[in-house]
Coordinates of C-alpha atoms and ligand atoms in Angstrom, one line a residue:
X21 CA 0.0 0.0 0.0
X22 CA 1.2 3.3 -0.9
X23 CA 1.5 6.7 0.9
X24 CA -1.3 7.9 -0.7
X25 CA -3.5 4.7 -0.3
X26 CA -2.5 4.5 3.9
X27 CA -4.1 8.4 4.0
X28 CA -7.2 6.9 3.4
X29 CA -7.6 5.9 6.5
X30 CA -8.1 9.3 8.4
X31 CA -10.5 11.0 10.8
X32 CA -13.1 13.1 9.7
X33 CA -13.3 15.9 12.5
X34 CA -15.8 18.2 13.1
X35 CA -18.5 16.0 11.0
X36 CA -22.1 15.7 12.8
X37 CA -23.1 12.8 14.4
X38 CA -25.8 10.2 13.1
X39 CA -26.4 11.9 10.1
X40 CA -29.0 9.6 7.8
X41 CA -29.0 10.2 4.3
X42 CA -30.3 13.6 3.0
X43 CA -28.9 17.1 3.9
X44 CA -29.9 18.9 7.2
X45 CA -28.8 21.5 9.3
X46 CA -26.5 20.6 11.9
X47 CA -27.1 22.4 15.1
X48 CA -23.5 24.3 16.2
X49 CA -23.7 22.2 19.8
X50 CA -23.5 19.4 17.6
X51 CA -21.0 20.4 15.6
X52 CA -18.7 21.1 18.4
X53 CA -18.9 17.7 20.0
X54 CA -18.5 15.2 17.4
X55 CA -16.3 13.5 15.8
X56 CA -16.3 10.8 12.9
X57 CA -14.1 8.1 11.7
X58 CA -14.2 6.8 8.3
X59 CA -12.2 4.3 6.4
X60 CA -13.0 5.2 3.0
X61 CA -11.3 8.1 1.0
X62 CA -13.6 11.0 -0.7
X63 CA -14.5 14.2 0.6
X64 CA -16.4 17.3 -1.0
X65 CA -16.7 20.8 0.9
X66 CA -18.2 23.5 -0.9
X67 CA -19.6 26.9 0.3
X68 CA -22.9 28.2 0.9
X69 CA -26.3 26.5 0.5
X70 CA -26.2 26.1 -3.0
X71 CA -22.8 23.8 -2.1
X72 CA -25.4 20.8 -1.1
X73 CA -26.1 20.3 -4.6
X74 CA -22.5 21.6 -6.0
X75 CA -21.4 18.2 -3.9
X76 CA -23.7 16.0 -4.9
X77 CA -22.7 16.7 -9.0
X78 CA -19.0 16.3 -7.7
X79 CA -19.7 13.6 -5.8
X80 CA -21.1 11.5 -8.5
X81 CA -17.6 11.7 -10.1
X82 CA -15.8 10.8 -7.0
X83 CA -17.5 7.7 -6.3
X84 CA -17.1 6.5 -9.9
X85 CA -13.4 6.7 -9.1
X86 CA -13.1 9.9 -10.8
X87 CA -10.6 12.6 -10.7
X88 CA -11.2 15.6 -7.8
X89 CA -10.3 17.8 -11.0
X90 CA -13.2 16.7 -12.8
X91 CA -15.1 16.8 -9.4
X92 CA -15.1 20.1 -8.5
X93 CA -15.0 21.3 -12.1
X94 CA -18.7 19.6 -12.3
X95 CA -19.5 20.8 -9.0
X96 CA -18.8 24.6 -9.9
X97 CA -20.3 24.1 -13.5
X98 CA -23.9 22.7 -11.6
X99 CA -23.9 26.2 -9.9
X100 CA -22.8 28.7 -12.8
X101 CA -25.8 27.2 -14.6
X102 CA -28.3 28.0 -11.7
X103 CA -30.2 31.1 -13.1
X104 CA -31.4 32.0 -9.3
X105 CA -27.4 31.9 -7.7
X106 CA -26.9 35.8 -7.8
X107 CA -23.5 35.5 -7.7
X108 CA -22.3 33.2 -9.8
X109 CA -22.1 32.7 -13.6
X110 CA -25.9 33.1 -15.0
X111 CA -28.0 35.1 -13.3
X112 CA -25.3 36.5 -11.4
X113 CA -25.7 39.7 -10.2
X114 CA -24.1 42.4 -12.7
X115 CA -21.8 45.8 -12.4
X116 CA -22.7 49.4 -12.0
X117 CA -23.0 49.5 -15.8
X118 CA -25.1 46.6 -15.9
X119 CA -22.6 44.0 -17.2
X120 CA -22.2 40.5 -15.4
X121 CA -18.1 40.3 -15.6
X122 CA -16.9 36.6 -14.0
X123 CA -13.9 35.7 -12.1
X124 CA -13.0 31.9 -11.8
X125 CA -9.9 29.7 -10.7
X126 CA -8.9 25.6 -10.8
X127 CA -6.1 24.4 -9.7
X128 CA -5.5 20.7 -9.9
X129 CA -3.3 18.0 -7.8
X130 CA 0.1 18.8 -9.8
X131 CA -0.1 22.4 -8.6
X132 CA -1.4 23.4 -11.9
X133 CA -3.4 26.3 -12.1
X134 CA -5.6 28.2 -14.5
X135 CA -7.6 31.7 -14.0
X136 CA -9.8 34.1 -15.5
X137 CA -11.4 37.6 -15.0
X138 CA -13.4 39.7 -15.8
X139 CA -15.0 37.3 -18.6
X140 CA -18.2 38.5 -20.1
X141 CA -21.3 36.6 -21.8
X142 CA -19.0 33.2 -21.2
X143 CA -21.6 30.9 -18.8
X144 CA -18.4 28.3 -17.7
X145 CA -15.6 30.4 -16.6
X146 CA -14.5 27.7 -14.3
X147 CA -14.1 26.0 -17.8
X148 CA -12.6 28.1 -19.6
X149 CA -9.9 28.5 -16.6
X150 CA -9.2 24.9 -16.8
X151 CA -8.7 25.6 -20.7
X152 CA -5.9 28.3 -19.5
X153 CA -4.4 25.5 -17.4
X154 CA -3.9 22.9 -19.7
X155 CA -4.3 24.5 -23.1
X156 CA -1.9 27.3 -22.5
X157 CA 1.5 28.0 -20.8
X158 CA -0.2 30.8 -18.8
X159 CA -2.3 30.8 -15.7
X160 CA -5.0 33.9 -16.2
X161 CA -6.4 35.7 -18.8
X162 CA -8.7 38.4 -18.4
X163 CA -11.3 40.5 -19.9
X164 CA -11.9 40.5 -23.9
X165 CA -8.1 37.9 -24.4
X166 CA -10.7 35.5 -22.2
X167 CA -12.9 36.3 -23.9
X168 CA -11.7 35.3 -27.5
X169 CA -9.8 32.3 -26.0
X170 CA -13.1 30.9 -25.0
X171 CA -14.4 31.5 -27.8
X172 CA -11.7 29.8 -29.9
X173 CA -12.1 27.1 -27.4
X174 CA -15.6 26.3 -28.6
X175 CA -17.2 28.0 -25.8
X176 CA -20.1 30.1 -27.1
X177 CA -21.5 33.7 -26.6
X178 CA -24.4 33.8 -23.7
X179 CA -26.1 36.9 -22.4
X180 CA -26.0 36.1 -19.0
X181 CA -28.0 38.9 -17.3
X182 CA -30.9 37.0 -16.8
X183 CA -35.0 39.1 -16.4
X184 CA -34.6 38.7 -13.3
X185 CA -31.1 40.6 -12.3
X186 CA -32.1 43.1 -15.3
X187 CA -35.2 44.2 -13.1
X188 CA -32.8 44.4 -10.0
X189 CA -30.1 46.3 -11.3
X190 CA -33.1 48.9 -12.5
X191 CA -34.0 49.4 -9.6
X192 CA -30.8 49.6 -8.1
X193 CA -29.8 52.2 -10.4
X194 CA -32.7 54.5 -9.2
X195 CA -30.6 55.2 -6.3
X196 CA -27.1 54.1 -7.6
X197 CA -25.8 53.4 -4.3
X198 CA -22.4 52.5 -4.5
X199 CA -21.7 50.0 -1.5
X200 CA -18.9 47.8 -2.3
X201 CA -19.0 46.3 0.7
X202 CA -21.0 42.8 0.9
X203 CA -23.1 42.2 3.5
X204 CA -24.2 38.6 5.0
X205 CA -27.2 37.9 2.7
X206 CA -25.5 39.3 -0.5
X207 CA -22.6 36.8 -1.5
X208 CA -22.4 33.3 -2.4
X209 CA -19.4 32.4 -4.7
X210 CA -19.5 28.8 -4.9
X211 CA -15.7 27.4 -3.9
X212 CA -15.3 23.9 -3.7
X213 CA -12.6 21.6 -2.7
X214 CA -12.3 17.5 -2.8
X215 CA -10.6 14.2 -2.5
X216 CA -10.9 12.0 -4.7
X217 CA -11.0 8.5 -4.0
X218 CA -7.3 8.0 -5.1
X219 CA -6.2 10.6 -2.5
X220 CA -5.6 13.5 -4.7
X221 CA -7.0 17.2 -3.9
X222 CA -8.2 19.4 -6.4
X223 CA -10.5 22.9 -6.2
X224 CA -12.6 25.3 -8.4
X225 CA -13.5 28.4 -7.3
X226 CA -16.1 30.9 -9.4
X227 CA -18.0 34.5 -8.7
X228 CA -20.2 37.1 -10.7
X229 CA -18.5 38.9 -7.7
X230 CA -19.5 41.8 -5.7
X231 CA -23.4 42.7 -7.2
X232 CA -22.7 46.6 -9.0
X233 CA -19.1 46.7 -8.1
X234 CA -16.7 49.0 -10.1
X235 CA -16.8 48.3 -13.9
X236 CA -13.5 46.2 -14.1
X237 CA -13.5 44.9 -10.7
X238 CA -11.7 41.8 -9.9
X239 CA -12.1 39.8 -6.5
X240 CA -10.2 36.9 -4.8
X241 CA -12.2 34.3 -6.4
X242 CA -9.7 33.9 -9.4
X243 CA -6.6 34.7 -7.6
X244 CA -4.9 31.9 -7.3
X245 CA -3.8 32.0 -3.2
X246 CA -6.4 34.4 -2.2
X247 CA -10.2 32.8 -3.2
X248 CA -8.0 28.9 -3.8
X249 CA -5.0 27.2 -2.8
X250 CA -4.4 23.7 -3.3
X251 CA -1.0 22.0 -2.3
X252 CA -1.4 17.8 -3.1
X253 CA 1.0 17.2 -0.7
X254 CA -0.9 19.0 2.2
X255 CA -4.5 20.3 1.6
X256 CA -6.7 23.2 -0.1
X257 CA -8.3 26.3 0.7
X258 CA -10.7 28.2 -0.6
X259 CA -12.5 31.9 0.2
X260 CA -15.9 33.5 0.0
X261 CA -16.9 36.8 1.1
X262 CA -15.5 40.3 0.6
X263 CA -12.6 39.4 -1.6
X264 CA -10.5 42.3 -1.0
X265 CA -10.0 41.2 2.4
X266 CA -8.8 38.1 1.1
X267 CA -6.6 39.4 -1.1
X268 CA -4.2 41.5 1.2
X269 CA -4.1 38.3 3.6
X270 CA -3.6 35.7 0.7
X271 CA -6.2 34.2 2.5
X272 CA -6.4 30.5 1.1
X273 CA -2.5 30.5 0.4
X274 CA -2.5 31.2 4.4
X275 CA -4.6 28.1 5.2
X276 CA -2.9 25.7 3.2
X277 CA 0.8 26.8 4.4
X278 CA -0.4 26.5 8.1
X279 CA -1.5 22.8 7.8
X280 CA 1.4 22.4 6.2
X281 CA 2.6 23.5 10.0
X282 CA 0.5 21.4 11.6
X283 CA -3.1 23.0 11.7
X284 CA -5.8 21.4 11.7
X285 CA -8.0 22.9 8.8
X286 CA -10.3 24.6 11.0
X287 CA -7.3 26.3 13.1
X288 CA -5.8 27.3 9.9
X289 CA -9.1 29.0 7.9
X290 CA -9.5 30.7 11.8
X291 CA -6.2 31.8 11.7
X292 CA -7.2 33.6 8.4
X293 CA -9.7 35.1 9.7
X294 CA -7.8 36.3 12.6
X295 CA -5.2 37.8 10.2
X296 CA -8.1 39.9 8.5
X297 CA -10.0 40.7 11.8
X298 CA -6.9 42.5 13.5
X299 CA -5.9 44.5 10.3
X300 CA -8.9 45.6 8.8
X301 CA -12.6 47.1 9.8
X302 CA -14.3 44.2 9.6
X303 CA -17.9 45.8 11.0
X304 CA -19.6 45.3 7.2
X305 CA -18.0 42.4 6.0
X306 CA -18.1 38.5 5.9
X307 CA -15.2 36.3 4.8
X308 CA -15.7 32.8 5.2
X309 CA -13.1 30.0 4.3
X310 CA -13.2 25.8 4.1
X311 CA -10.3 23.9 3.7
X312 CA -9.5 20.0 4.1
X313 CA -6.3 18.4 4.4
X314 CA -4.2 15.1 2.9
X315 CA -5.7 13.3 5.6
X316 CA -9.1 14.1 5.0
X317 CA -10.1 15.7 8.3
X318 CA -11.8 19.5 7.3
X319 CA -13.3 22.5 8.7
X320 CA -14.2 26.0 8.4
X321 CA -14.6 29.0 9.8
X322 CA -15.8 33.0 9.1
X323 CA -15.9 36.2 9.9
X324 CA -19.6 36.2 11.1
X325 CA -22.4 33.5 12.0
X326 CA -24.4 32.8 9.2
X327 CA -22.1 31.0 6.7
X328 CA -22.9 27.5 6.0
X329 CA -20.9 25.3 4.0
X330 CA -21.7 21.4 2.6
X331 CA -19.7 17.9 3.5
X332 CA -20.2 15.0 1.0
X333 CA -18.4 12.1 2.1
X334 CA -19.2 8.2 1.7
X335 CA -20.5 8.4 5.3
X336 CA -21.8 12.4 5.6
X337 CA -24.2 14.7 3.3
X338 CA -24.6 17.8 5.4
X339 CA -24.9 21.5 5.2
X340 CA -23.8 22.9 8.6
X341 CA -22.8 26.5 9.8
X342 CA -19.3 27.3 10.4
X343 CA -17.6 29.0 13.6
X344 CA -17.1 32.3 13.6
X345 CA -15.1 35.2 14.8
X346 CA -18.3 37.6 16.1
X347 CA -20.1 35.8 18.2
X348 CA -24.3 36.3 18.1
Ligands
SD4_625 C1 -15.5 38.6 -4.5 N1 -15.2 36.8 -3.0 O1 -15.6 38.9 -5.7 C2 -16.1 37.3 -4.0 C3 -17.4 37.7 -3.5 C4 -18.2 36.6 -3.0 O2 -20.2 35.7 -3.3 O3 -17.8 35.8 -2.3 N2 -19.4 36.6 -3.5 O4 -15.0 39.4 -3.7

């Protein structure tokens, strides 16, 4: 048996006790006390509510012996499609001008990595940045050179601003209140990380980003270190919330270089947040990370309650809320 096949055998921490199948709420007292041991390799996180279903589509690769790449490619792809996600891909909330601009990232167990931002009418941008990852030497392109190498990829043209986030943005513009901060009910980039089945880790991280931001806006989501980090060797990261506080903490970077210290992965996305908290005015904001490790234990943690985030394992299919920083 290899390395990679004795890590199977790992602890799953913080998991929820006597969880039948289907997806409920775990209740934080819960959370707290249990712990879970499982003998079989696969593990899905994903962010938000919408990561329940993310997890299932990745999931269905995973236990087909299927690559984590391919996992959480499928698993961001099922949530870019979703016409009622407001942040992310169609339907996703657009800029002060009205245009829906994308930021995406993959990164796959090699330490490959592939970006894109600030992609317009292109519904896959998780896609087209694994096209950047394995069909060019580069690792982001941005704006209208995304644009065209999607298009060249075979990708096609979508307007992506559904009726819905057209009527939204019109009445938004009747005030034009420019509030680039995001508050707790107005962000859900989908990130999700996994384990495949053989052991390796892979993530996928993709955003419409912050709903009428500045017209050429990017966020953390596609920065590779600040919305994802994935290191094969030791786990991955990934961010949601207001990305710029990500970004001047290299937030999932952060998380992935303290396991490699010896955190546990919810010690390491609260160490994150610690390292924004003590810096920045955090009042207005909500940053919330997840991260698992090489032995397949995870966690989570954010800025404020109110961020839950979705486990898909052989033994556990739950959506539970993560610790936070401000307490209720
Ligand atoms: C960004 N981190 O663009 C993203 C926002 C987010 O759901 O998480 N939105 O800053």
């Amino acid at each position: 048996m290899n390395q990679d096949r004795r890590s199977f055998f790992y602890t799953l921490l913080h998991s929820t006790f006597g969880i039948a199948a289907g997806t409920i709420l775990a209740s934080r007292s819960s959370y707290a006390k249990s712990r879970r041991k499982t003998t079989q390799p696969g593990l899905v996180l994903s962010t938000w509510k919408h990561g329940v279903a993310a997890n299932a589509a990745a999931w269905d690769i995973i236990v087909k012996n299927g690559a984590a790449l391919d996992a959480v490619e499928a698993g961001a792809r099922l949530t870019e499609a979703n016409p009622e996600g407001r942040s992310v891909g169609l339907g996703g909330r657009p800029d002060r001008e009205g245009i829906v601009t994308l930021d995406a990232c993959i990164m796959d167990q090699h330490g490959n990595a592939g970006s894109v931002a600030f992609l317009q009418d292109i519904k896959h941008p998780i896609s087209v940045a694994r096209k950047v990852m394995q069909e060019t030497p580069h690792v982001m392109l941005v704006g209208k050179g995304a644009q065209q190498f999607a298009l060249q990829q075979g990708f096609r043209k979508e307007n992506l601003l559904t009726e819905a986030t057209r009527k939204e943005y019109q009445q938004w513009r009747k005030k034009s209140q420019y509030q680039p901060i995001i508050n707790i009910e107005n962000h859900d980039t989908i990130g999700v990380i996994a384990q495949d089945q053989h052991g390796n880790l892979s993530g996928a991280c993709t955003t419409s980003g912050l709903g009428y931001k500045m017209h050429g806006r990017v966020g953390d989501s596609p920065i590779i270190g600040a919305g994802l980090f994935v290191d094969n060797e030791v786990g991955a990261a990934a961010a949601t919330g207001t990305g710029e506080a990500v970004m001047k903490t290299c937030g999932s970077f952060l998380i992935v270089e303290r396991m490699r210290q010896g955190a546990s992965p919810m010690q390491a996305c609260k160490e994150a947040v610690l390292r924004i908290v003590k810096h920045q005015d955090y009042r207005d904001m909500q940053v919330a990370y997840i991260a698992i490790n090489k032995q397949g234990e995870y966690g989570a943690f954010s800025i404020r309650p109110g961020f839950p985030y979705a486990i898909k394992s052989h033994d556990l299919d739950t959506l539970q809320p993560s610790d936070a920083y401000v307490q209720k």
